[in-house]
Amino acid sequence: GENVEQHPSTLSVQEGDSAVIKCTYSDSASNYFPWYKQELGKRPQLIIDIRSNVGEKKDQRIAVTLNKTAKHFSLHITETQPEDSAVYFCAASSGADGLTFGKGTHLIIQP
Amino acid sequence: DTAVSQTPKYLVTQMGNDKSIKCEQNLGHDTMYWYKQDSKKFLKIMFSYNNKELIINETVPNRFSPKSPDKAHLNLHINSLELGDSAVYFCASSQGQTLQPQHFGDGTRLSIL
């Protein structure tokens, strides 16, 4: 089955700086890669996703890149703000068996 | 309007009991899922259900069984609860099984005494 590795487990950045979270996956059949943000005690919320026919996608301060050859994808957050503090999960899917999640990155925005 | 709703939000019960968690989605999606989030925040797929096709994660004990009365509902039944079942259980739904975003419910926090 699929295996998703996520790094780092904790990331602390100064407000206004950029944050980058990286994930690798093992199943070359995976073709859908979403990122979720989870605040304490809340549900995971989709913030951006990318499909395997696309190399990069951007939505305001958030961007995701995908390298299919190397089987890795990354989340980039620019101009970080206090409300960006949360746990971020990457995930991969090849079809009906649901999402395989990374172990999460706790992002801390320092004022 | 809540897109994916779960009840109850909290469930505290004794070891050995049988319990159910309900999930309903009003998005018109045709695929529903159950995920388990353990104390270390690791999210793991338990089941996916689409048009009466059930896909089970092989690591899920057979004490757990999903039941879908219709396309908008996927309930989770758990028999003979064990201490290790304590976790937050999330229901999710998507339109189709591939390449589609999944929308999560607010979760059910299950605590076994």
PDB file of C-alpha atoms in Angstrom:
ATOM      1  CA  GLY A   1       0.000   0.000   0.000  1.00  0.00           C
ATOM      2  CA  GLU A   2       0.846   3.671  -0.079  1.00  0.00           C
ATOM      3  CA  ASN A   3       3.249   5.200   2.455  1.00  0.00           C
ATOM      4  CA  VAL A   4       3.537   8.969   2.930  1.00  0.00           C
ATOM      5  CA  GLU A   5       6.439  10.546   4.809  1.00  0.00           C
ATOM      6  CA  GLN A   6       6.150  14.172   5.979  1.00  0.00           C
ATOM      7  CA  HIS A   7       8.838  16.565   7.258  1.00  0.00           C
ATOM      8  CA  PRO A   8       9.417  18.398   9.469  1.00  0.00           C
ATOM      9  CA  SER A   9       7.197  17.309  12.352  1.00  0.00           C
ATOM     10  CA  THR A  10       7.432  20.797  13.871  1.00  0.00           C
ATOM     11  CA  LEU A  11       8.212  24.058  12.086  1.00  0.00           C
ATOM     12  CA  SER A  12       8.579  27.418  13.779  1.00  0.00           C
ATOM     13  CA  VAL A  13       8.852  30.560  11.627  1.00  0.00           C
ATOM     14  CA  GLN A  14       8.706  34.293  12.237  1.00  0.00           C
ATOM     15  CA  GLU A  15       5.512  36.051  11.215  1.00  0.00           C
ATOM     16  CA  GLY A  16       5.896  37.264   7.660  1.00  0.00           C
ATOM     17  CA  ASP A  17       8.448  34.620   6.699  1.00  0.00           C
ATOM     18  CA  SER A  18       7.761  31.638   4.432  1.00  0.00           C
ATOM     19  CA  ALA A  19       7.117  28.058   5.532  1.00  0.00           C
ATOM     20  CA  VAL A  20       7.793  24.907   3.509  1.00  0.00           C
ATOM     21  CA  ILE A  21       6.548  21.418   4.342  1.00  0.00           C
ATOM     22  CA  LYS A  22       7.720  18.414   2.339  1.00  0.00           C
ATOM     23  CA  CYS A  23       6.192  15.000   1.682  1.00  0.00           C
ATOM     24  CA  THR A  24       7.247  11.894  -0.196  1.00  0.00           C
ATOM     25  CA  TYR A  25       5.053   9.018  -1.327  1.00  0.00           C
ATOM     26  CA  SER A  26       5.797   5.450  -2.348  1.00  0.00           C
ATOM     27  CA  ASP A  27       3.019   4.363  -4.742  1.00  0.00           C
ATOM     28  CA  SER A  28       3.650   5.544  -8.288  1.00  0.00           C
ATOM     29  CA  ALA A  29      -0.078   5.013  -9.003  1.00  0.00           C
ATOM     30  CA  SER A  30      -1.026   7.861  -6.647  1.00  0.00           C
ATOM     31  CA  ASN A  31      -2.493  10.710  -8.642  1.00  0.00           C
ATOM     32  CA  TYR A  32      -4.161  13.047  -6.155  1.00  0.00           C
ATOM     33  CA  PHE A  33      -2.359  15.023  -3.434  1.00  0.00           C
ATOM     34  CA  PRO A  34      -4.375  17.212  -1.058  1.00  0.00           C
ATOM     35  CA  TRP A  35      -3.172  19.278   1.882  1.00  0.00           C
ATOM     36  CA  TYR A  36      -5.264  19.713   5.001  1.00  0.00           C
ATOM     37  CA  LYS A  37      -5.052  22.195   7.851  1.00  0.00           C
ATOM     38  CA  GLN A  38      -6.269  21.112  11.266  1.00  0.00           C
ATOM     39  CA  GLU A  39      -6.666  23.538  14.139  1.00  0.00           C
ATOM     40  CA  LEU A  40      -6.810  22.243  17.698  1.00  0.00           C
ATOM     41  CA  GLY A  41     -10.015  20.329  18.333  1.00  0.00           C
ATOM     42  CA  LYS A  42     -11.322  20.933  14.819  1.00  0.00           C
ATOM     43  CA  ARG A  43     -11.772  18.892  11.680  1.00  0.00           C
ATOM     44  CA  PRO A  44      -9.186  18.703   8.899  1.00  0.00           C
ATOM     45  CA  GLN A  45      -9.949  21.329   6.262  1.00  0.00           C
ATOM     46  CA  LEU A  46      -8.751  21.132   2.686  1.00  0.00           C
ATOM     47  CA  ILE A  47      -6.557  24.111   1.813  1.00  0.00           C
ATOM     48  CA  ILE A  48      -5.189  23.110  -1.580  1.00  0.00           C
ATOM     49  CA  ASP A  49      -4.833  20.021  -3.743  1.00  0.00           C
ATOM     50  CA  ILE A  50      -2.934  18.990  -6.860  1.00  0.00           C
ATOM     51  CA  ARG A  51      -3.425  16.258  -9.412  1.00  0.00           C
ATOM     52  CA  SER A  52      -0.650  14.322 -11.037  1.00  0.00           C
ATOM     53  CA  ASN A  53      -1.012  15.999 -14.417  1.00  0.00           C
ATOM     54  CA  VAL A  54      -0.023  19.344 -12.880  1.00  0.00           C
ATOM     55  CA  GLY A  55       3.382  20.376 -11.509  1.00  0.00           C
ATOM     56  CA  GLU A  56       2.414  23.432  -9.503  1.00  0.00           C
ATOM     57  CA  LYS A  57      -0.704  25.146  -8.191  1.00  0.00           C
ATOM     58  CA  LYS A  58      -1.104  28.416  -6.346  1.00  0.00           C
ATOM     59  CA  ASP A  59      -3.908  29.978  -4.324  1.00  0.00           C
ATOM     60  CA  GLN A  60      -3.019  33.387  -2.881  1.00  0.00           C
ATOM     61  CA  ARG A  61      -0.335  32.777  -0.221  1.00  0.00           C
ATOM     62  CA  ILE A  62      -0.403  29.010  -0.579  1.00  0.00           C
ATOM     63  CA  ALA A  63       1.286  26.964  -3.299  1.00  0.00           C
ATOM     64  CA  VAL A  64       1.918  23.279  -3.849  1.00  0.00           C
ATOM     65  CA  THR A  65       4.525  21.685  -6.098  1.00  0.00           C
ATOM     66  CA  LEU A  66       4.647  18.081  -7.306  1.00  0.00           C
ATOM     67  CA  ASN A  67       7.596  16.132  -8.676  1.00  0.00           C
ATOM     68  CA  LYS A  68       6.215  12.821  -9.958  1.00  0.00           C
ATOM     69  CA  THR A  69       9.614  11.454 -10.921  1.00  0.00           C
ATOM     70  CA  ALA A  70      11.006  11.915  -7.442  1.00  0.00           C
ATOM     71  CA  LYS A  71       7.620  11.149  -5.823  1.00  0.00           C
ATOM     72  CA  HIS A  72       7.600  14.214  -3.645  1.00  0.00           C
ATOM     73  CA  PHE A  73       5.348  17.207  -3.169  1.00  0.00           C
ATOM     74  CA  SER A  74       5.632  20.331  -1.048  1.00  0.00           C
ATOM     75  CA  LEU A  75       3.461  22.997   0.519  1.00  0.00           C
ATOM     76  CA  HIS A  76       4.682  26.591   0.491  1.00  0.00           C
ATOM     77  CA  ILE A  77       3.080  29.314   2.613  1.00  0.00           C
ATOM     78  CA  THR A  78       4.329  32.858   2.070  1.00  0.00           C
ATOM     79  CA  GLU A  79       3.896  35.918   4.300  1.00  0.00           C
ATOM     80  CA  THR A  80       2.858  33.747   7.232  1.00  0.00           C
ATOM     81  CA  GLN A  81       0.309  35.108   9.690  1.00  0.00           C
ATOM     82  CA  PRO A  82      -0.629  34.054  13.245  1.00  0.00           C
ATOM     83  CA  GLU A  83      -3.792  32.365  11.952  1.00  0.00           C
ATOM     84  CA  ASP A  84      -1.622  30.008   9.886  1.00  0.00           C
ATOM     85  CA  SER A  85      -0.598  28.257  13.127  1.00  0.00           C
ATOM     86  CA  ALA A  86      -2.047  24.730  12.982  1.00  0.00           C
ATOM     87  CA  VAL A  87      -1.168  21.139  12.110  1.00  0.00           C
ATOM     88  CA  TYR A  88      -0.808  20.553   8.366  1.00  0.00           C
ATOM     89  CA  PHE A  89      -1.243  17.128   6.770  1.00  0.00           C
ATOM     90  CA  CYS A  90      -0.249  16.017   3.319  1.00  0.00           C
ATOM     91  CA  ALA A  91      -2.000  13.036   1.760  1.00  0.00           C
ATOM     92  CA  ALA A  92      -1.905  10.864  -1.337  1.00  0.00           C
ATOM     93  CA  SER A  93      -4.514   8.767  -3.099  1.00  0.00           C
ATOM     94  CA  SER A  94      -4.688   6.480  -6.105  1.00  0.00           C
ATOM     95  CA  GLY A  95      -8.399   5.711  -5.958  1.00  0.00           C
ATOM     96  CA  ALA A  96     -11.054   4.035  -3.937  1.00  0.00           C
ATOM     97  CA  ASP A  97      -9.068   3.148  -0.873  1.00  0.00           C
ATOM     98  CA  GLY A  98      -9.169   6.643   0.575  1.00  0.00           C
ATOM     99  CA  LEU A  99      -6.386   9.042   1.521  1.00  0.00           C
ATOM    100  CA  THR A 100      -3.069   8.001   3.044  1.00  0.00           C
ATOM    101  CA  PHE A 101      -1.922  10.813   5.305  1.00  0.00           C
ATOM    102  CA  GLY A 102       1.498  11.947   6.427  1.00  0.00           C
ATOM    103  CA  LYS A 103       2.040  12.261  10.165  1.00  0.00           C
ATOM    104  CA  GLY A 104       1.498  16.003  10.201  1.00  0.00           C
ATOM    105  CA  THR A 105       3.555  19.157  10.692  1.00  0.00           C
ATOM    106  CA  HIS A 106       2.881  21.452  13.621  1.00  0.00           C
ATOM    107  CA  LEU A 107       3.418  24.948  12.213  1.00  0.00           C
ATOM    108  CA  ILE A 108       4.085  27.658  14.791  1.00  0.00           C
ATOM    109  CA  ILE A 109       4.085  31.300  13.711  1.00  0.00           C
ATOM    110  CA  GLN A 110       6.193  33.416  16.088  1.00  0.00           C
ATOM    111  CA  PRO A 111       5.008  37.046  16.471  1.00  0.00           C
TER     112      PRO A 111
ATOM    113  CA  ASP B   1     -25.735  24.183   6.948  1.00  0.00           C
ATOM    114  CA  THR B   2     -23.229  21.566   8.025  1.00  0.00           C
ATOM    115  CA  ALA B   3     -22.065  19.575   4.993  1.00  0.00           C
ATOM    116  CA  VAL B   4     -20.899  16.464   6.861  1.00  0.00           C
ATOM    117  CA  SER B   5     -22.404  15.985  10.299  1.00  0.00           C
ATOM    118  CA  GLN B   6     -21.547  13.379  12.901  1.00  0.00           C
ATOM    119  CA  THR B   7     -23.286  12.417  16.126  1.00  0.00           C
ATOM    120  CA  PRO B   8     -22.472  12.254  18.906  1.00  0.00           C
ATOM    121  CA  LYS B   9     -19.627  14.753  19.248  1.00  0.00           C
ATOM    122  CA  TYR B  10     -18.392  13.037  22.413  1.00  0.00           C
ATOM    123  CA  LEU B  11     -18.865   9.416  23.469  1.00  0.00           C
ATOM    124  CA  VAL B  12     -17.661   8.104  26.813  1.00  0.00           C
ATOM    125  CA  THR B  13     -18.294   4.444  27.543  1.00  0.00           C
ATOM    126  CA  GLN B  14     -17.020   1.346  29.303  1.00  0.00           C
ATOM    127  CA  MET B  15     -14.765  -1.312  27.871  1.00  0.00           C
ATOM    128  CA  GLY B  16     -16.729  -4.189  26.353  1.00  0.00           C
ATOM    129  CA  ASN B  17     -19.736  -2.085  25.341  1.00  0.00           C
ATOM    130  CA  ASP B  18     -21.136  -1.758  21.807  1.00  0.00           C
ATOM    131  CA  LYS B  19     -21.620   1.727  20.361  1.00  0.00           C
ATOM    132  CA  SER B  20     -22.522   3.480  17.112  1.00  0.00           C
ATOM    133  CA  ILE B  21     -21.519   6.770  15.524  1.00  0.00           C
ATOM    134  CA  LYS B  22     -23.748   8.307  12.877  1.00  0.00           C
ATOM    135  CA  CYS B  23     -22.683  10.304   9.839  1.00  0.00           C
ATOM    136  CA  GLU B  24     -24.761  12.183   7.310  1.00  0.00           C
ATOM    137  CA  GLN B  25     -23.718  14.330   4.364  1.00  0.00           C
ATOM    138  CA  ASN B  26     -25.928  16.763   2.452  1.00  0.00           C
ATOM    139  CA  LEU B  27     -23.477  17.404  -0.396  1.00  0.00           C
ATOM    140  CA  GLY B  28     -24.939  14.793  -2.733  1.00  0.00           C
ATOM    141  CA  HIS B  29     -21.645  12.916  -2.688  1.00  0.00           C
ATOM    142  CA  ASP B  30     -21.534   9.239  -3.603  1.00  0.00           C
ATOM    143  CA  THR B  31     -18.521   8.138  -1.586  1.00  0.00           C
ATOM    144  CA  MET B  32     -18.122   8.203   2.194  1.00  0.00           C
ATOM    145  CA  TYR B  33     -15.240   7.327   4.500  1.00  0.00           C
ATOM    146  CA  TRP B  34     -14.325   6.730   8.104  1.00  0.00           C
ATOM    147  CA  TYR B  35     -10.953   7.797   9.474  1.00  0.00           C
ATOM    148  CA  LYS B  36      -9.402   7.283  12.915  1.00  0.00           C
ATOM    149  CA  GLN B  37      -7.146   9.931  14.470  1.00  0.00           C
ATOM    150  CA  ASP B  38      -5.124   8.619  17.388  1.00  0.00           C
ATOM    151  CA  SER B  39      -3.599  10.493  20.317  1.00  0.00           C
ATOM    152  CA  LYS B  40      -0.530  11.364  18.225  1.00  0.00           C
ATOM    153  CA  LYS B  41      -2.804  13.003  15.629  1.00  0.00           C
ATOM    154  CA  PHE B  42      -2.107  10.332  13.026  1.00  0.00           C
ATOM    155  CA  LEU B  43      -5.035  10.055  10.584  1.00  0.00           C
ATOM    156  CA  LYS B  44      -5.708   6.620   9.142  1.00  0.00           C
ATOM    157  CA  ILE B  45      -8.364   5.416   6.692  1.00  0.00           C
ATOM    158  CA  MET B  46     -10.656   2.728   8.064  1.00  0.00           C
ATOM    159  CA  PHE B  47     -13.322   2.298   5.366  1.00  0.00           C
ATOM    160  CA  SER B  48     -14.487   3.755   2.114  1.00  0.00           C
ATOM    161  CA  TYR B  49     -17.981   3.095   0.759  1.00  0.00           C
ATOM    162  CA  ASN B  50     -19.234   3.834  -2.759  1.00  0.00           C
ATOM    163  CA  ASN B  51     -22.408   2.581  -4.406  1.00  0.00           C
ATOM    164  CA  LYS B  52     -22.596  -0.318  -1.990  1.00  0.00           C
ATOM    165  CA  GLU B  53     -18.970  -1.242  -2.548  1.00  0.00           C
ATOM    166  CA  LEU B  54     -17.097  -1.401   0.714  1.00  0.00           C
ATOM    167  CA  ILE B  55     -13.317  -1.193   0.860  1.00  0.00           C
ATOM    168  CA  ILE B  56     -11.843  -2.089   4.196  1.00  0.00           C
ATOM    169  CA  ASN B  57      -8.411  -1.218   5.463  1.00  0.00           C
ATOM    170  CA  GLU B  58      -6.962  -4.614   6.351  1.00  0.00           C
ATOM    171  CA  THR B  59      -5.657  -3.360   9.680  1.00  0.00           C
ATOM    172  CA  VAL B  60      -9.162  -2.560  10.998  1.00  0.00           C
ATOM    173  CA  PRO B  61     -10.458  -5.181  13.486  1.00  0.00           C
ATOM    174  CA  ASN B  62     -13.710  -6.868  12.488  1.00  0.00           C
ATOM    175  CA  ARG B  63     -15.296  -5.401  15.644  1.00  0.00           C
ATOM    176  CA  PHE B  64     -15.732  -2.299  13.492  1.00  0.00           C
ATOM    177  CA  SER B  65     -18.448  -2.396  10.854  1.00  0.00           C
ATOM    178  CA  PRO B  66     -19.816   0.386   8.653  1.00  0.00           C
ATOM    179  CA  LYS B  67     -23.471   0.425   7.722  1.00  0.00           C
ATOM    180  CA  SER B  68     -24.968   2.555   4.965  1.00  0.00           C
ATOM    181  CA  PRO B  69     -28.792   2.782   4.866  1.00  0.00           C
ATOM    182  CA  ASP B  70     -28.555   5.145   1.868  1.00  0.00           C
ATOM    183  CA  LYS B  71     -26.079   7.219  -0.099  1.00  0.00           C
ATOM    184  CA  ALA B  72     -26.166  10.113   2.363  1.00  0.00           C
ATOM    185  CA  HIS B  73     -25.420   8.089   5.499  1.00  0.00           C
ATOM    186  CA  LEU B  74     -22.551   5.931   6.683  1.00  0.00           C
ATOM    187  CA  ASN B  75     -22.723   4.837  10.293  1.00  0.00           C
ATOM    188  CA  LEU B  76     -19.971   3.136  12.251  1.00  0.00           C
ATOM    189  CA  HIS B  77     -20.747   0.302  14.661  1.00  0.00           C
ATOM    190  CA  ILE B  78     -18.158  -0.851  17.139  1.00  0.00           C
ATOM    191  CA  ASN B  79     -18.556  -4.042  19.163  1.00  0.00           C
ATOM    192  CA  SER B  80     -16.726  -5.041  22.346  1.00  0.00           C
ATOM    193  CA  LEU B  81     -14.940  -1.717  22.760  1.00  0.00           C
ATOM    194  CA  GLU B  82     -11.307  -1.840  23.886  1.00  0.00           C
ATOM    195  CA  LEU B  83      -9.078   0.788  25.504  1.00  0.00           C
ATOM    196  CA  GLY B  84      -7.126   1.156  22.257  1.00  0.00           C
ATOM    197  CA  ASP B  85     -10.277   2.266  20.456  1.00  0.00           C
ATOM    198  CA  SER B  86     -10.067   5.633  22.212  1.00  0.00           C
ATOM    199  CA  ALA B  87      -9.544   8.185  19.443  1.00  0.00           C
ATOM    200  CA  VAL B  88     -11.297  10.799  17.358  1.00  0.00           C
ATOM    201  CA  TYR B  89     -13.283   9.280  14.496  1.00  0.00           C
ATOM    202  CA  PHE B  90     -13.887  11.422  11.415  1.00  0.00           C
ATOM    203  CA  CYS B  91     -16.425  10.813   8.712  1.00  0.00           C
ATOM    204  CA  ALA B  92     -15.729  12.276   5.256  1.00  0.00           C
ATOM    205  CA  SER B  93     -17.343  12.332   1.836  1.00  0.00           C
ATOM    206  CA  SER B  94     -16.365  13.033  -1.760  1.00  0.00           C
ATOM    207  CA  GLN B  95     -17.936  13.046  -5.190  1.00  0.00           C
ATOM    208  CA  GLY B  96     -16.393  10.007  -6.806  1.00  0.00           C
ATOM    209  CA  GLN B  97     -13.532   7.882  -5.587  1.00  0.00           C
ATOM    210  CA  THR B  98     -10.636   9.440  -7.429  1.00  0.00           C
ATOM    211  CA  LEU B  99      -9.123  12.872  -7.801  1.00  0.00           C
ATOM    212  CA  GLN B 100     -11.796  14.529  -5.684  1.00  0.00           C
ATOM    213  CA  PRO B 101     -11.499  16.518  -2.452  1.00  0.00           C
ATOM    214  CA  GLN B 102     -12.827  14.926   0.700  1.00  0.00           C
ATOM    215  CA  HIS B 103     -14.895  16.965   3.140  1.00  0.00           C
ATOM    216  CA  PHE B 104     -14.624  16.019   6.783  1.00  0.00           C
ATOM    217  CA  GLY B 105     -17.138  16.075   9.601  1.00  0.00           C
ATOM    218  CA  ASP B 106     -16.326  17.608  12.988  1.00  0.00           C
ATOM    219  CA  GLY B 107     -15.304  14.290  14.497  1.00  0.00           C
ATOM    220  CA  THR B 108     -16.499  12.099  17.361  1.00  0.00           C
ATOM    221  CA  ARG B 109     -14.192  11.853  20.359  1.00  0.00           C
ATOM    222  CA  LEU B 110     -14.520   8.321  21.759  1.00  0.00           C
ATOM    223  CA  SER B 111     -13.166   7.692  25.245  1.00  0.00           C
ATOM    224  CA  ILE B 112     -13.101   4.196  26.720  1.00  0.00           C
ATOM    225  CA  LEU B 113     -13.023   3.925  30.503  1.00  0.00           C
TER     226      LEU B 113
END
